């Protein structure tokens, strides 16, 4: 490596735009010191991206930096937390200057946008792997959980579903499948719904971010809440590109139902909060769509235009699934 571990830390990670009041000691000592506000709970999440598993090997460094933080922020959004700071474990095959420049640009662009400070980490040599641990705050007792969905609650999602999976297909089948800029952008630059997640505090009975596909992640809410759901396939929010593909072949609905990497929120709201929800949606400027209803019977029942429909769908991605 032309640059030592300490050169890399000093050059790329120590000087940052964001300096937070709650960070008493940041990068430079053996550990960081955080002064947590008295009326807040700390919400902590960690996600790892492994080259070739979570992103194609030829992904731009800038997109990797952005996405590594974005997928973590999405977990905070799903909890209704306000993001505060993060740590970074970076394993690199070599200290490639261009790669590090790009990675830091993508990472700190998103960190600055949300006022996040990098407070520490670890830098090692090996196969390209990025782990980020992120933390944020919620007022005590107000975090959104997966376990509160009740029969009769409406089920909603933010944004459009399936575009990131479409983007991955474009990259994996390059040459035989038409390239779609919008879809590849959605794959590389997920938008954590942080402001909206916070607006859902006190409104949503349950919330999750969709990382492994709608059916898989909604399934986690249903299991945690001990309920089931009816989903209306024709209500799924789709981009124009995906809508067209679904009209040509209904198998393409699988991209929206089971494709990963959307990083949209799926959440449940009791009808009694409908008016408050509608005003939160208006304020957010997001597309928010009701896609179904919580029912007492376990499992997910898929409907289309009022009729039950069965689709053979591959499950969301699972590591170690054989
Ligand atoms: P130690 O050997 O005591 O664990 P290190 O030499 O690994 O400490 O790290 C020195 C300082 O640099 C620590 O504050 C650590 O948190 C920080 N650091 C190391 N790698 C990174 C990184 N990739 N991003 C941010 N901070 C880092
Ligand atoms: Mg030490």
Short mmCIF file of C-alpha atoms and ligand atoms in Angstrom, two decimals:
data_model
loop_
_atom_site.label_atom_id
_atom_site.label_comp_id
_atom_site.label_asym_id
_atom_site.label_seq_id
_atom_site.Cartn_x
_atom_site.Cartn_y
_atom_site.Cartn_z
CA UNK A 1 0.00 0.00 0.00
CA UNK A 2 1.44 3.38 -0.96
CA UNK A 3 -0.42 5.03 1.96
CA UNK A 4 -0.40 3.62 5.48
CA UNK A 5 -3.54 2.95 7.47
CA UNK A 6 -2.88 6.12 9.46
CA UNK A 7 -2.37 8.24 6.32
CA UNK A 8 -5.72 7.00 5.02
CA UNK A 9 -7.54 7.84 8.26
CA UNK A 10 -5.93 11.29 8.50
CA UNK A 11 -6.43 12.17 4.84
CA UNK A 12 -9.88 10.79 4.09
CA UNK A 13 -11.79 10.45 7.33
CA UNK A 14 -10.55 12.87 9.98
CA UNK A 15 -11.42 16.22 8.40
CA UNK A 16 -15.14 16.55 8.06
CA UNK A 17 -17.67 19.21 7.35
CA UNK A 18 -20.01 18.04 10.12
CA UNK A 19 -19.10 18.61 13.79
CA UNK A 20 -21.76 17.69 16.29
CA UNK A 21 -22.21 18.96 19.87
CA UNK A 22 -23.00 15.49 21.23
CA UNK A 23 -19.64 14.13 19.98
CA UNK A 24 -17.25 14.90 22.86
CA UNK A 25 -14.37 12.87 21.37
CA UNK A 26 -14.42 11.74 17.73
CA UNK A 27 -11.75 10.14 15.54
CA UNK A 28 -8.26 10.01 17.05
CA UNK A 29 -8.45 8.34 20.45
CA UNK A 30 -8.96 4.65 21.26
CA UNK A 31 -12.72 5.14 21.23
CA UNK A 32 -15.24 7.91 20.75
CA UNK A 33 -17.19 9.62 23.54
CA UNK A 34 -20.81 10.62 22.98
CA UNK A 35 -22.88 12.76 25.33
CA UNK A 36 -26.41 11.46 24.92
CA UNK A 37 -29.25 13.94 25.56
CA UNK A 38 -31.23 12.98 28.68
CA UNK A 39 -34.67 12.66 27.11
CA UNK A 40 -33.56 10.58 24.13
CA UNK A 41 -33.04 6.90 23.38
CA UNK A 42 -30.12 5.89 21.19
CA UNK A 43 -31.11 3.84 18.13
CA UNK A 44 -28.20 1.81 16.70
CA UNK A 45 -27.99 -0.22 13.46
CA UNK A 46 -25.23 -1.86 11.44
CA UNK A 47 -25.14 -3.06 7.84
CA UNK A 48 -22.30 -4.56 5.83
CA UNK A 49 -21.76 -4.38 2.07
CA UNK A 50 -19.55 -7.09 0.55
CA UNK A 51 -18.23 -6.61 -3.00
CA UNK A 52 -19.82 -9.09 -5.41
CA UNK A 53 -22.61 -9.87 -2.93
CA UNK A 54 -24.25 -6.52 -2.17
CA UNK A 55 -23.02 -4.65 -5.24
CA UNK A 56 -21.51 -5.74 -8.58
CA UNK A 57 -17.70 -5.71 -8.56
CA UNK A 58 -17.52 -2.87 -11.10
CA UNK A 59 -19.72 -0.44 -9.08
CA UNK A 60 -18.27 3.10 -8.88
CA UNK A 61 -16.52 3.88 -5.57
CA UNK A 62 -18.67 7.00 -5.13
CA UNK A 63 -21.86 4.95 -5.36
CA UNK A 64 -20.48 2.38 -2.90
CA UNK A 65 -19.69 5.13 -0.36
CA UNK A 66 -23.13 6.62 -0.77
CA UNK A 67 -25.00 3.34 -0.61
CA UNK A 68 -23.08 1.95 2.39
CA UNK A 69 -24.38 4.85 4.48
CA UNK A 70 -27.80 5.08 2.80
CA UNK A 71 -28.80 1.49 3.63
CA UNK A 72 -27.93 2.14 7.27
CA UNK A 73 -29.87 5.40 7.34
CA UNK A 74 -32.84 3.48 5.98
CA UNK A 75 -32.86 1.34 9.14
CA UNK A 76 -32.94 4.51 11.26
CA UNK A 77 -35.78 5.85 9.10
CA UNK A 78 -37.75 2.67 9.76
CA UNK A 79 -37.36 3.25 13.52
CA UNK A 80 -38.44 6.89 13.28
CA UNK A 81 -34.98 8.04 14.43
CA UNK A 82 -33.12 11.27 13.69
CA UNK A 83 -29.61 10.30 12.49
CA UNK A 84 -26.62 11.56 14.48
CA UNK A 85 -23.29 9.80 13.87
CA UNK A 86 -21.66 6.66 12.45
CA UNK A 87 -18.57 4.43 12.57
CA UNK A 88 -16.92 2.83 9.55
CA UNK A 89 -15.07 -0.48 9.23
CA UNK A 90 -13.35 -0.43 5.86
CA UNK A 91 -11.54 -3.47 4.44
CA UNK A 92 -9.68 -2.68 1.20
CA UNK A 93 -7.67 -4.86 -1.17
CA UNK A 94 -5.25 -1.92 -1.71
CA UNK A 95 -4.95 1.79 -0.84
CA UNK A 96 -6.08 2.97 -4.29
CA UNK A 97 -6.19 6.77 -4.20
CA UNK A 98 -8.85 7.19 -6.89
CA UNK A 99 -11.05 4.62 -5.21
CA UNK A 100 -10.69 6.25 -1.78
CA UNK A 101 -11.36 9.72 -3.23
CA UNK A 102 -14.57 8.51 -4.85
CA UNK A 103 -15.67 6.50 -1.83
CA UNK A 104 -15.16 9.45 0.55
CA UNK A 105 -16.99 11.81 -1.83
CA UNK A 106 -20.10 9.59 -1.98
CA UNK A 107 -20.01 8.87 1.74
CA UNK A 108 -19.60 12.45 2.96
CA UNK A 109 -22.05 13.88 0.45
CA UNK A 110 -24.79 11.91 2.17
CA UNK A 111 -23.37 12.41 5.69
CA UNK A 112 -23.35 16.19 5.23
CA UNK A 113 -26.88 16.18 3.83
CA UNK A 114 -28.15 14.69 7.10
CA UNK A 115 -25.70 16.29 9.55
CA UNK A 116 -23.96 13.01 10.44
CA UNK A 117 -20.47 12.91 11.92
CA UNK A 118 -18.07 9.99 11.41
CA UNK A 119 -16.72 9.31 14.91
CA UNK A 120 -14.40 6.34 14.40
CA UNK A 121 -13.80 3.03 12.75
CA UNK A 122 -11.24 0.53 11.62
CA UNK A 123 -9.15 0.25 8.45
CA UNK A 124 -7.83 -3.13 7.30
CA UNK A 125 -6.51 -4.85 4.19
CA UNK A 126 -8.50 -7.69 2.59
CA UNK A 127 -11.45 -8.33 0.20
CA UNK A 128 -13.51 -5.14 -0.29
CA UNK A 129 -16.04 -4.96 2.56
CA UNK A 130 -17.70 -1.93 4.12
CA UNK A 131 -19.45 -2.06 7.49
CA UNK A 132 -21.15 1.02 8.83
CA UNK A 133 -22.71 1.36 12.22
CA UNK A 134 -25.08 4.27 12.46
CA UNK A 135 -26.82 5.81 15.45
CA UNK A 136 -29.64 8.26 15.90
CA UNK A 137 -32.07 9.49 18.53
CA UNK A 138 -35.75 9.21 19.27
CA UNK A 139 -37.64 10.88 22.12
CA UNK A 140 -37.83 8.16 24.80
CA UNK A 141 -40.50 5.54 24.07
CA UNK A 142 -41.40 6.87 20.62
CA UNK A 143 -39.48 4.54 18.28
CA UNK A 144 -41.39 2.71 15.52
CA UNK A 145 -41.34 -1.09 15.87
CA UNK A 146 -42.36 -4.03 13.70
CA UNK A 147 -44.65 -5.48 16.33
CA UNK A 148 -47.64 -3.12 16.59
CA UNK A 149 -49.75 -3.89 13.49
CA UNK A 150 -53.41 -4.67 14.24
CA UNK A 151 -56.30 -6.12 12.22
CA UNK A 152 -57.92 -3.38 10.14
CA UNK A 153 -54.78 -1.23 9.84
CA UNK A 154 -54.03 -0.02 6.33
CA UNK A 155 -50.65 -1.04 4.83
CA UNK A 156 -48.68 1.63 2.96
CA UNK A 157 -45.38 1.97 1.13
CA UNK A 158 -43.38 5.06 0.18
CA UNK A 159 -42.03 5.66 -3.33
CA UNK A 160 -42.06 3.06 -6.12
CA UNK A 161 -41.21 -0.62 -5.71
CA UNK A 162 -39.09 -2.84 -7.92
CA UNK A 163 -36.94 -0.27 -9.72
CA UNK A 164 -33.72 -1.24 -7.90
CA UNK A 165 -34.28 -4.90 -8.81
CA UNK A 166 -34.88 -3.77 -12.38
CA UNK A 167 -31.59 -1.84 -12.23
CA UNK A 168 -29.75 -4.94 -11.04
CA UNK A 169 -31.25 -6.93 -13.91
CA UNK A 170 -30.00 -4.25 -16.35
CA UNK A 171 -26.46 -4.69 -15.01
CA UNK A 172 -26.55 -8.48 -14.80
CA UNK A 173 -28.07 -8.96 -18.24
CA UNK A 174 -26.26 -6.08 -19.98
CA UNK A 175 -26.45 -6.57 -23.74
CA UNK A 176 -29.57 -8.75 -23.75
CA UNK A 177 -31.75 -6.46 -21.60
CA UNK A 178 -32.28 -2.72 -22.26
CA UNK A 179 -30.30 -0.41 -19.94
CA UNK A 180 -32.51 1.82 -17.78
CA UNK A 181 -30.74 4.85 -16.23
CA UNK A 182 -33.48 5.55 -13.70
CA UNK A 183 -33.48 1.96 -12.45
CA UNK A 184 -29.68 1.73 -12.11
CA UNK A 185 -29.70 5.06 -10.25
CA UNK A 186 -32.35 3.69 -7.88
CA UNK A 187 -30.11 0.66 -7.24
CA UNK A 188 -26.99 2.72 -6.53
CA UNK A 189 -28.50 5.71 -4.72
CA UNK A 190 -31.22 4.59 -2.32
CA UNK A 191 -33.04 7.44 -0.57
CA UNK A 192 -33.54 6.76 3.13
CA UNK A 193 -36.96 8.19 4.08
CA UNK A 194 -35.65 9.82 7.24
CA UNK A 195 -37.95 12.83 7.56
CA UNK A 196 -41.02 10.78 6.80
CA UNK A 197 -40.00 8.04 9.26
CA UNK A 198 -39.86 10.68 11.99
CA UNK A 199 -43.23 12.06 10.89
CA UNK A 200 -44.71 8.57 11.38
CA UNK A 201 -43.91 8.58 15.12
CA UNK A 202 -47.24 8.32 16.92
CA UNK A 203 -49.04 7.46 13.65
CA UNK A 204 -47.67 4.14 12.38
CA UNK A 205 -48.49 1.02 14.39
CA UNK A 206 -45.58 -0.82 12.72
CA UNK A 207 -42.82 0.07 10.26
CA UNK A 208 -39.95 -1.61 8.37
CA UNK A 209 -37.67 -0.61 5.53
CA UNK A 210 -37.83 -2.77 2.41
CA UNK A 211 -34.36 -4.13 1.80
CA UNK A 212 -35.07 -7.77 0.88
CA UNK A 213 -38.32 -7.31 -1.05
CA UNK A 214 -41.85 -6.25 -0.04
CA UNK A 215 -43.24 -9.72 0.72
CA UNK A 216 -40.22 -10.75 2.81
CA UNK A 217 -40.08 -7.51 4.80
CA UNK A 218 -43.84 -7.12 5.26
CA UNK A 219 -43.65 -10.74 6.42
CA UNK A 220 -41.39 -9.61 9.28
CA UNK A 221 -44.04 -7.09 10.42
CA UNK A 222 -46.75 -9.76 10.22
CA UNK A 223 -44.73 -12.28 12.23
CA UNK A 224 -43.72 -9.72 14.86
CA UNK A 225 -47.32 -8.46 15.13
CA UNK A 226 -48.92 -11.92 14.94
CA UNK A 227 -51.30 -10.96 12.11
CA UNK A 228 -51.65 -11.49 8.33
CA UNK A 229 -52.32 -9.29 5.31
CA UNK A 230 -54.16 -8.90 2.06
CA UNK A 231 -52.14 -7.15 -0.64
CA UNK A 232 -53.64 -5.64 -3.78
CA UNK A 233 -51.19 -6.26 -6.61
CA UNK A 234 -52.74 -3.65 -8.87
CA UNK A 235 -52.24 -0.98 -6.15
CA UNK A 236 -48.44 -1.45 -6.07
CA UNK A 237 -46.69 1.86 -6.86
CA UNK A 238 -44.65 1.27 -10.02
CA UNK A 239 -42.50 3.47 -12.21
CA UNK A 240 -43.69 3.94 -15.79
CA UNK A 241 -40.93 1.53 -16.92
CA UNK A 242 -42.02 -1.24 -14.58
CA UNK A 243 -45.73 -0.60 -15.18
CA UNK A 244 -45.15 -1.18 -18.91
CA UNK A 245 -43.20 -4.38 -18.22
CA UNK A 246 -45.98 -5.68 -15.95
CA UNK A 247 -48.61 -5.01 -18.64
CA UNK A 248 -46.52 -7.06 -21.08
CA UNK A 249 -45.92 -9.91 -18.65
CA UNK A 250 -47.43 -10.21 -15.21
CA UNK A 251 -44.39 -12.20 -14.03
CA UNK A 252 -42.63 -8.84 -13.80
CA UNK A 253 -44.72 -7.96 -10.75
CA UNK A 254 -42.20 -10.17 -8.96
CA UNK A 255 -39.68 -7.31 -9.21
CA UNK A 256 -41.95 -5.13 -7.05
CA UNK A 257 -43.11 -7.92 -4.75
CA UNK A 258 -39.83 -9.69 -4.12
CA UNK A 259 -37.01 -7.56 -5.60
CA UNK A 260 -34.54 -6.23 -3.04
CA UNK A 261 -32.79 -2.91 -2.49
CA UNK A 262 -35.81 -0.58 -2.67
CA UNK A 263 -35.13 1.01 0.75
CA UNK A 264 -38.66 2.37 0.85
CA UNK A 265 -40.71 2.22 4.06
CA UNK A 266 -43.58 -0.24 4.53
CA UNK A 267 -45.82 0.73 7.44
CA UNK A 268 -49.26 0.22 8.98
CA UNK A 269 -51.67 2.88 10.20
CA UNK A 270 -54.97 2.48 12.04
CA UNK A 271 -57.92 4.15 10.23
CA UNK A 272 -58.34 6.49 13.24
CA UNK A 273 -55.08 8.23 12.26
CA UNK A 274 -55.97 8.62 8.60
CA UNK A 275 -56.42 12.41 8.61
CA UNK A 276 -53.09 12.98 10.41
CA UNK A 277 -51.40 10.56 8.01
CA UNK A 278 -52.75 12.36 4.95
CA UNK A 279 -51.33 15.67 6.19
CA UNK A 280 -47.95 14.05 6.95
CA UNK A 281 -47.93 12.63 3.41
CA UNK A 282 -48.73 16.04 1.94
CA UNK A 283 -45.94 17.68 3.89
CA UNK A 284 -43.44 15.02 2.83
CA UNK A 285 -43.97 15.47 -0.89
CA UNK A 286 -43.49 11.67 -1.23
CA UNK A 287 -45.62 9.26 -3.17
CA UNK A 288 -47.26 7.14 -0.45
CA UNK A 289 -49.62 4.34 -1.51
CA UNK A 290 -51.98 2.05 0.34
CA UNK A 291 -51.29 -1.47 -0.92
CA UNK A 292 -53.38 -3.58 1.40
CA UNK A 293 -54.90 -4.24 4.81
CA UNK A 294 -53.95 -6.14 7.92
CA UNK A 295 -56.12 -9.23 8.54
CA UNK A 296 -56.28 -11.61 11.51
CA UNK A 297 -55.30 -14.75 9.55
CA UNK A 298 -51.53 -15.35 9.28
CA UNK A 299 -49.83 -15.15 5.86
CA UNK A 300 -50.10 -12.84 2.84
CA UNK A 301 -52.99 -13.13 0.38
CA UNK A 302 -52.36 -11.53 -2.98
CA UNK A 303 -55.28 -10.02 -4.91
CA UNK A 304 -55.58 -8.34 -8.27
CA UNK A 305 -58.67 -6.31 -9.27
CA UNK A 306 -60.70 -7.92 -6.49
CA UNK A 307 -59.69 -11.50 -7.41
CA UNK A 308 -57.32 -13.73 -5.47
CA UNK A 309 -54.21 -14.33 -7.56
CA UNK A 310 -51.41 -16.78 -7.07
CA UNK A 311 -47.93 -16.04 -8.26
CA UNK A 312 -44.89 -18.20 -7.91
CA UNK A 313 -42.43 -15.84 -6.36
CA UNK A 314 -38.88 -16.37 -5.40
CA UNK A 315 -38.32 -15.35 -1.84
CA UNK A 316 -36.22 -12.32 -0.84
CA UNK A 317 -32.47 -12.77 -0.80
CA UNK A 318 -31.13 -14.76 2.14
CA UNK A 319 -27.48 -15.35 3.02
CA UNK A 320 -26.54 -18.98 3.83
CA UNK A 321 -29.80 -20.15 2.22
CA UNK A 322 -27.95 -22.98 0.50
P1 LIG B 1 -6.78 1.28 17.76
O1 LIG B 1 -5.56 0.59 17.22
O2 LIG B 1 -6.59 1.88 19.12
O3 LIG B 1 -8.01 0.47 17.62
P2 LIG B 1 -6.79 2.62 15.25
O4 LIG B 1 -5.35 2.85 14.96
O5 LIG B 1 -7.48 1.46 14.59
O6 LIG B 1 -7.00 2.56 16.80
O7 LIG B 1 -7.60 3.92 14.90
C1 LIG B 1 -7.15 5.21 15.26
C2 LIG B 1 -8.30 6.15 15.25
O8 LIG B 1 -8.80 6.27 13.92
C3 LIG B 1 -9.47 5.70 16.10
O9 LIG B 1 -10.10 6.84 16.65
C4 LIG B 1 -10.39 5.03 15.10
O10 LIG B 1 -11.74 5.07 15.53
C5 LIG B 1 -10.17 5.89 13.88
N1 LIG B 1 -10.38 5.15 12.61
C6 LIG B 1 -9.71 4.05 12.13
N2 LIG B 1 -10.20 3.67 10.94
C7 LIG B 1 -11.20 4.52 10.65
C8 LIG B 1 -12.12 4.65 9.57
N3 LIG B 1 -12.12 3.80 8.53
N4 LIG B 1 -13.03 5.64 9.63
C9 LIG B 1 -13.05 6.47 10.68
N5 LIG B 1 -12.24 6.43 11.72
C10 LIG B 1 -11.32 5.46 11.73
MG1 LIG B 2 -6.41 1.46 20.93
#
